XYZ file of C-alpha atoms in Angstrom:
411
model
C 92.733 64.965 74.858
C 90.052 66.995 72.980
C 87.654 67.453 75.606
C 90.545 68.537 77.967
C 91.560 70.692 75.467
C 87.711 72.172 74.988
C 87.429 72.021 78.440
C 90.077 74.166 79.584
C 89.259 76.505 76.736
C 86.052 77.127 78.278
C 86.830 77.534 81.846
C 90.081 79.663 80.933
C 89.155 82.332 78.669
C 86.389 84.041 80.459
C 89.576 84.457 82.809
C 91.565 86.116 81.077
C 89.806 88.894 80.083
C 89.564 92.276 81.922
C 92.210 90.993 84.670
C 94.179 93.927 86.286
C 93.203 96.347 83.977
C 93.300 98.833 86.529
C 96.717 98.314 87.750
C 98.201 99.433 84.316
C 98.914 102.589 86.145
C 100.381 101.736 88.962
C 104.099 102.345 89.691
C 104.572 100.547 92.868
C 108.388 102.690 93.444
C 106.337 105.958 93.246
C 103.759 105.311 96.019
C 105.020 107.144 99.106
C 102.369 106.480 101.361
C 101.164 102.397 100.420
C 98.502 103.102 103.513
C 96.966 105.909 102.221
C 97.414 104.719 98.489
C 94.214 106.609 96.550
C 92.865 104.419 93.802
C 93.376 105.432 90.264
C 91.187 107.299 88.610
C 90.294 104.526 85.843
C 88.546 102.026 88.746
C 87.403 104.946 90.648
C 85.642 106.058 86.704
C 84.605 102.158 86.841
C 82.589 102.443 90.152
C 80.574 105.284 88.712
C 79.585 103.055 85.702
C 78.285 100.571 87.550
C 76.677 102.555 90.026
C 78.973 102.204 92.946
C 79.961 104.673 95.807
C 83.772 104.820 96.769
C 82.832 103.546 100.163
C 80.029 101.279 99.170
C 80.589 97.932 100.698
C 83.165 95.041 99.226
C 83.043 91.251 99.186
C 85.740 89.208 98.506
C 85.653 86.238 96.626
C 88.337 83.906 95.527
C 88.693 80.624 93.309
C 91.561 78.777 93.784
C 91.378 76.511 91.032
C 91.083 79.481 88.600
C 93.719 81.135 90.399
C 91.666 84.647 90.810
C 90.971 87.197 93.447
C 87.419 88.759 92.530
C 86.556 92.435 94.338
C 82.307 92.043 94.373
C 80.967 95.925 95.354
C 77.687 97.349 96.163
C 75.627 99.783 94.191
C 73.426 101.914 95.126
C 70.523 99.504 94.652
C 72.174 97.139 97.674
C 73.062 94.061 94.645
C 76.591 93.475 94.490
C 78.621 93.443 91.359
C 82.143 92.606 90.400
C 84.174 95.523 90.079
C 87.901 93.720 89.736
C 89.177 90.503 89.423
C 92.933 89.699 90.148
C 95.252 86.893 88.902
C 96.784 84.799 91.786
C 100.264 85.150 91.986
C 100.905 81.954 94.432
C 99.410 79.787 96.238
C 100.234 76.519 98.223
C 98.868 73.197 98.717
C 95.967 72.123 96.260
C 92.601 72.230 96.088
C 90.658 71.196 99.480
C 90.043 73.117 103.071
C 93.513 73.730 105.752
C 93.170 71.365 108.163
C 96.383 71.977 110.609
C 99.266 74.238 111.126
C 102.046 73.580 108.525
C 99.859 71.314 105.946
C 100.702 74.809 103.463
C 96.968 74.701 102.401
C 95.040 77.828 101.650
C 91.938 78.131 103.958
C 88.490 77.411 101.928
C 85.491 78.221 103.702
C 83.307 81.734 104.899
C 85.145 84.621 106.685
C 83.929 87.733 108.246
C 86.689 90.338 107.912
C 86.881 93.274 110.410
C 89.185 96.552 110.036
C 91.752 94.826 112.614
C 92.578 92.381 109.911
C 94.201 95.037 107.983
C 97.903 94.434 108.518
C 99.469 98.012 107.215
C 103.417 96.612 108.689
C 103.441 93.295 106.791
C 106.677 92.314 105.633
C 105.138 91.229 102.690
C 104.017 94.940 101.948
C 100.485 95.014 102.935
C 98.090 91.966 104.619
C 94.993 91.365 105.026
C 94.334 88.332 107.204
C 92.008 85.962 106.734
C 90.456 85.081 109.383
C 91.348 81.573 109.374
C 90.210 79.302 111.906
C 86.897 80.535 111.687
C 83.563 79.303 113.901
C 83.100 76.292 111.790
C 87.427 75.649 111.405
C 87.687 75.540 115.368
C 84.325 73.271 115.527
C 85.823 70.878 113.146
C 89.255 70.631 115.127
C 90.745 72.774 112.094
C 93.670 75.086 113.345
C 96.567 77.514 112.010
C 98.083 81.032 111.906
C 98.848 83.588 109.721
C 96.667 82.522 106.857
C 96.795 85.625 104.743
C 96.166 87.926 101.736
C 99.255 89.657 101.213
C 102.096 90.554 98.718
C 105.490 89.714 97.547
C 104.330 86.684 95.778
C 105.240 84.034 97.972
C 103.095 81.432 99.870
C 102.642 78.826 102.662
C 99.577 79.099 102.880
C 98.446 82.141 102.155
C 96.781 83.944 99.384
C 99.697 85.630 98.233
C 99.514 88.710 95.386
C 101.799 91.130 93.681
C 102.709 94.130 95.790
C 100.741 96.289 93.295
C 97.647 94.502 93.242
C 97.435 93.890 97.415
C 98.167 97.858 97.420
C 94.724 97.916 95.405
C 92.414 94.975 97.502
C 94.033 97.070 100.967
C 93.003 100.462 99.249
C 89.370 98.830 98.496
C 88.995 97.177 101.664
C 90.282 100.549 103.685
C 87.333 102.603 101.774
C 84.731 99.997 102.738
C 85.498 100.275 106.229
C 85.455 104.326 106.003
C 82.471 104.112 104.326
C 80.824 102.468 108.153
C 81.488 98.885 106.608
C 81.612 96.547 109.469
C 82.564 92.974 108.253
C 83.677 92.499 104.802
C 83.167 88.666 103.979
C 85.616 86.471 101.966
C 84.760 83.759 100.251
C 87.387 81.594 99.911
C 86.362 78.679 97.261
C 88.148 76.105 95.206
C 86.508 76.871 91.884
C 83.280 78.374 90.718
C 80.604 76.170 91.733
C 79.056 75.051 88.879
C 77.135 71.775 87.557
C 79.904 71.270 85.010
C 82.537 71.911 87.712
C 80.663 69.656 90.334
C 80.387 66.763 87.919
C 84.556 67.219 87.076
C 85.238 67.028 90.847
C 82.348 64.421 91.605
C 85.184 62.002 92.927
C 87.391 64.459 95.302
C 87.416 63.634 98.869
C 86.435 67.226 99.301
C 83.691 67.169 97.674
C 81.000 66.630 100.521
C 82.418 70.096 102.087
C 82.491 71.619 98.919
C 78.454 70.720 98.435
C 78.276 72.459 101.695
C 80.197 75.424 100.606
C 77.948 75.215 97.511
C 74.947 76.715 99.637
C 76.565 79.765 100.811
C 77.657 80.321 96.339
C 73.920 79.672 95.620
C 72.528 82.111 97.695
C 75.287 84.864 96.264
C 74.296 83.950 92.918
C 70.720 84.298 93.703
C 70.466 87.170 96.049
C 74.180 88.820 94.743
C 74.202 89.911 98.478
C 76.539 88.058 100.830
C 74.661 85.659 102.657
C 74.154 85.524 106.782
C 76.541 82.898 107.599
C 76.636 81.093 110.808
C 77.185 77.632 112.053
C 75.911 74.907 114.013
C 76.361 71.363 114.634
C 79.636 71.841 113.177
C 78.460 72.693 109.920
C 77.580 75.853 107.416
C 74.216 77.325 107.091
C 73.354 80.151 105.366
C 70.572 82.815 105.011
C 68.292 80.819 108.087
C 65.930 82.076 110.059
C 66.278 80.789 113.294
C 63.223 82.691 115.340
C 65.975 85.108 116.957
C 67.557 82.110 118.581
C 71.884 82.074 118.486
C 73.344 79.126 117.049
C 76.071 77.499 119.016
C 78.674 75.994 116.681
C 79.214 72.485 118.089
C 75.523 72.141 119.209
C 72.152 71.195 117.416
C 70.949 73.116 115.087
C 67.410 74.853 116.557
C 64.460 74.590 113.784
C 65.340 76.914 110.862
C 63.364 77.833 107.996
C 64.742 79.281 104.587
C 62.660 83.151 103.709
C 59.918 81.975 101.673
C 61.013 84.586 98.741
C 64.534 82.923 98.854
C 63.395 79.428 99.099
C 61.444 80.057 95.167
C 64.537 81.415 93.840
C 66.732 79.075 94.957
C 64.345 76.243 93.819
C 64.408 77.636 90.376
C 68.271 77.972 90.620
C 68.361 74.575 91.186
C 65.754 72.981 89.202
C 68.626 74.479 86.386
C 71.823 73.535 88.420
C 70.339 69.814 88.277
C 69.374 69.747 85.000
C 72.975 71.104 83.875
C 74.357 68.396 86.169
C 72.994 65.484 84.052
C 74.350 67.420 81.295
C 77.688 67.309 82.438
C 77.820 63.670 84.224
C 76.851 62.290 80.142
C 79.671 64.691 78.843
C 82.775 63.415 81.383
C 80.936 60.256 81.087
C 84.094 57.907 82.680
C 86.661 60.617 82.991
C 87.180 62.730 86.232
C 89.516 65.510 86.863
C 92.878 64.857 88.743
C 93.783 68.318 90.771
C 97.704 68.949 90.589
C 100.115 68.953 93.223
C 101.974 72.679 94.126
C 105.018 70.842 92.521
C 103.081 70.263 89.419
C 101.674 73.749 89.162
C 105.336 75.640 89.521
C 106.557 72.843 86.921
C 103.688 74.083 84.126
C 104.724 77.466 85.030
C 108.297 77.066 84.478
C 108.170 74.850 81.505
C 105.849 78.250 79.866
C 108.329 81.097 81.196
C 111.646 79.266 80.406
C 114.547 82.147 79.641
C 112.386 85.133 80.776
C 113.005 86.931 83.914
C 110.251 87.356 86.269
C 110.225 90.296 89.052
C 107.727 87.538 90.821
C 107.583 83.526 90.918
C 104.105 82.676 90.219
C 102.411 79.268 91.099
C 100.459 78.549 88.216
C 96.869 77.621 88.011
C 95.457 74.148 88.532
C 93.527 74.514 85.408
C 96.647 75.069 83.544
C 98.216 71.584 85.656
C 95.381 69.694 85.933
C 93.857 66.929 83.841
C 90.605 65.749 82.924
C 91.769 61.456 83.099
C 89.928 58.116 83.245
C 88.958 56.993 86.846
C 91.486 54.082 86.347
C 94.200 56.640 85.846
C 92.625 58.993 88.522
C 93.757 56.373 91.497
C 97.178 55.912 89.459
C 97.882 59.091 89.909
C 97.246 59.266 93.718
C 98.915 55.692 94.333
C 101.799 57.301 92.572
C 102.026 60.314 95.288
C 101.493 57.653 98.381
C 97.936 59.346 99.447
C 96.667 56.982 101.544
C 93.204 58.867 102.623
C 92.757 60.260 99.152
C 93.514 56.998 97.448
C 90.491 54.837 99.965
C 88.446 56.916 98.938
C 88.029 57.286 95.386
C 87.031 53.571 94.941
C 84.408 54.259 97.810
C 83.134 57.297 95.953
C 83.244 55.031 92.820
C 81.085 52.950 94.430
C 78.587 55.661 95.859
C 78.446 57.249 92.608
C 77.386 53.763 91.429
C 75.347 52.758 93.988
C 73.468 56.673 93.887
C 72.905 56.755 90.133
C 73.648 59.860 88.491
C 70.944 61.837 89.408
C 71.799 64.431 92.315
C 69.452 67.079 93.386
C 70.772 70.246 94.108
C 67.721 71.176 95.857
C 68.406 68.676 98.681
C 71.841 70.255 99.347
C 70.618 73.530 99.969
C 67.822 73.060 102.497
C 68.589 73.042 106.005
C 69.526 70.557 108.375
C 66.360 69.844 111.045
C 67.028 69.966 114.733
C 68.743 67.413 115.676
C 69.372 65.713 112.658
C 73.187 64.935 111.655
C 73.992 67.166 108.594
C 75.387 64.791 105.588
C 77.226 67.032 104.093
C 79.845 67.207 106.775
C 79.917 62.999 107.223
C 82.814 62.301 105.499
C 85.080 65.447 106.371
C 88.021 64.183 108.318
C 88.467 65.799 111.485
C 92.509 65.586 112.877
C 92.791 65.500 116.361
C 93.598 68.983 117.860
C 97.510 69.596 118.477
C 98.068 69.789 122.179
C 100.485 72.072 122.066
C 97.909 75.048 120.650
C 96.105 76.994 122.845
C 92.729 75.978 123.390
C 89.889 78.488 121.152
C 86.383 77.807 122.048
C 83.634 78.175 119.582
C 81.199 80.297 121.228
C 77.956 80.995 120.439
C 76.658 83.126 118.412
C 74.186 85.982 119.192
C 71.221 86.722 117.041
C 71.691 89.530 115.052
C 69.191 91.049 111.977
C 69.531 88.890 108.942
C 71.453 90.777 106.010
C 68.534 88.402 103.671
C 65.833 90.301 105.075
C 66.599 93.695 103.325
C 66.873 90.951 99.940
C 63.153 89.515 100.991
C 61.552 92.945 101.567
C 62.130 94.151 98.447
């Protein structure tokens, strides 16, 4: 119970601080015009600190298991930096990728964002969809609608917010486009993707994909520039240089290399990562976390609220749900809830683990899958058969365009 207790100390108060500051101000029944809503002046004051233009370019970024919404903006030296971070107010589902229409989980994966996925009519105030199935979602036989960022607290599969902090993220993404922003990428995670992190979730059936999504972090962390993102043999890459050749989603990958100046960095960012990995794999030693059910979320947030009256319904986090257990009690747990797929394969990652020894290079995850080699970091994610009732979407390919990395490189 102590390390739970440490643990969840750790990973929650860095959270807590500095959320929503900016929305102090905002009285939702006094905006007249929620499409034209003009920030306040206290995050517009924060931009100039930090060396940001109103219309500089925005990322998105968000972390399920934390339950936040981070705003990333540039400055005027090109770096990103986080300008805002958001609480969550529900979510569906649990931590892992959607897979099919009506499963209620929240998409994970990369997602270019264009002005037409502002939704200013939503009946959930304001929207900002997704993007959901992306290049790599339609490759993998991954399909759905409506997977959004909007308000009114209230989810099936979306991302959903208070109507005064989507009024914000619209208002943010809205300036970015006016500013000549083209694409504004989301990053849709399940939890920061750290070595200590890693090593909790070392036994989810997600956790191949999530190594894979685990690129695409690195190379923010690194660069703190969204990396190019593209996809081929129905799998992530990031930041490649493929000689001006377009990568076709469901085909080989061509020969890529990795920018020389971002290969170092990332090999020092690793040589780290790996070394904090150990670190972590001695600390849990035996124990592993078990992620909550929705059911178990709302029931933590309930239990905390009881005889106060809420204007929203929040989900609760999975932090605040979740448990750090034995691995014995890990597949209790998931015999308990009658998850076949999940429960074969925790004793089959048991055995990996085993079989693998605890060392696990970092560096190996982040290079780039050879021509016609099959990338292992995709093996074990299941792919459902397509409904054949949905229209048929065709991952085309895609053309080569100038690499956002090589402004990074240059410099």
């Amino acid at each position: 119970m102590r390390i739970r207790n440490l643990l969840l100390a750790g990973l929650v108060a860095p959270l807590l601080a500095g959320c929503n500051d900016s929305l102090e101000s905002i009285d939702i029944s006094k905006v007249s015009n929620k499409v034209e809503y003009q920030l306040s002046g206290k995050i517009v004051e924060e931009m100039r600190k930090k060396g940001m233009a109103k219309t500089s370019p925005i990322m998105l970024r968000i972390l399920k298991e934390e339950g936040m919404l981070e705003v990333w903006k540039a400055r005027t030296d090109q770096r990103f930096e986080k300008l805002v971070d958001y609480k969550i107010c529900a979510w569906s589902g649990r931590l892992g990728p959607k897979i099919k229409e009506g499963d209620r989980q929240a998409p994970e994966g990369f997602y270019e964002l264009t002005q037409a996925n502002l939704n200013p009519n939503s009946k959930y105030y304001l929207a900002i969809n997704t993007g959901f199935p992306n290049n790599f979602d339609r490759a993998n036989g991954r399909y759905g609608t409506n997977l959004m960022i909007h308000g009114a607290c209230s989810s099936s599969g979306c991302y959903s917010m208070t109507d005064e902090q989507v009024l914000e993220i619209y208002a943010l993404a809205r300036d970015a486009f006016r500013g000549g922003q083209k694409t504004v990428q989301l990053q849709a995670l399940p939890f920061r993707m750290t070595a200590e992190n890693m090593a909790r979730h070392r036994l989810s059936p997600h956790y191949d994909f999530w190594k894979m999504l685990k690129v695409g972090y690195d190379n923010f962390e690194v660069t703190k520039r969204p990396p190019e993102v593209a996809v081929c043999n129905k799998s992530y890459v990031f930041n490649q240089d493929t000689g001006g050749k377009g990568l076709n989603p469901r085909g080989t990958c061509p020969a890529m290399s990795t920018p020389p100046a971002l290969a170092a960095a990332l090999q020092k960012y690793n040589a780290r990562y790996d070394a904090e990995y150990q670190a972590a794999l001695k600390k849990f030693d035996d124990k592993v976390w078990y992620d909550p059910t929705e059911a178990e979320r709302k029931a933590v947030v309930a239990n905390l609220r009881k005889g106060k009256e809420l204007a929203y319904a929040p989900t609760g986090t999975a932090l605040e749900a979740g448990k750090l257990v034995s691995i014995e009690e890990y597949q209790a747990l998931l015999s308990g809830q009658g998850a076949k797929q999940t429960k074969a394969s925790v004793p089959q990652a048991t055995a990996a683990l085993a079989a693998a020894g605890p060392s696990t290079p970092a560096a190996a995850a982040n290079s780039a899958a050879p021509a016609g080699a099959s990338n292992e970091t995709t093996a074990s994610v299941p792919v459902p058969m397509p409904n054949p009732n949905a229209p048929v979407a065709t991952a085309a390919a895609e053309p080569p365009k100038k690499p956002f990395w090589k402004f990074w490189a240059s410099e």
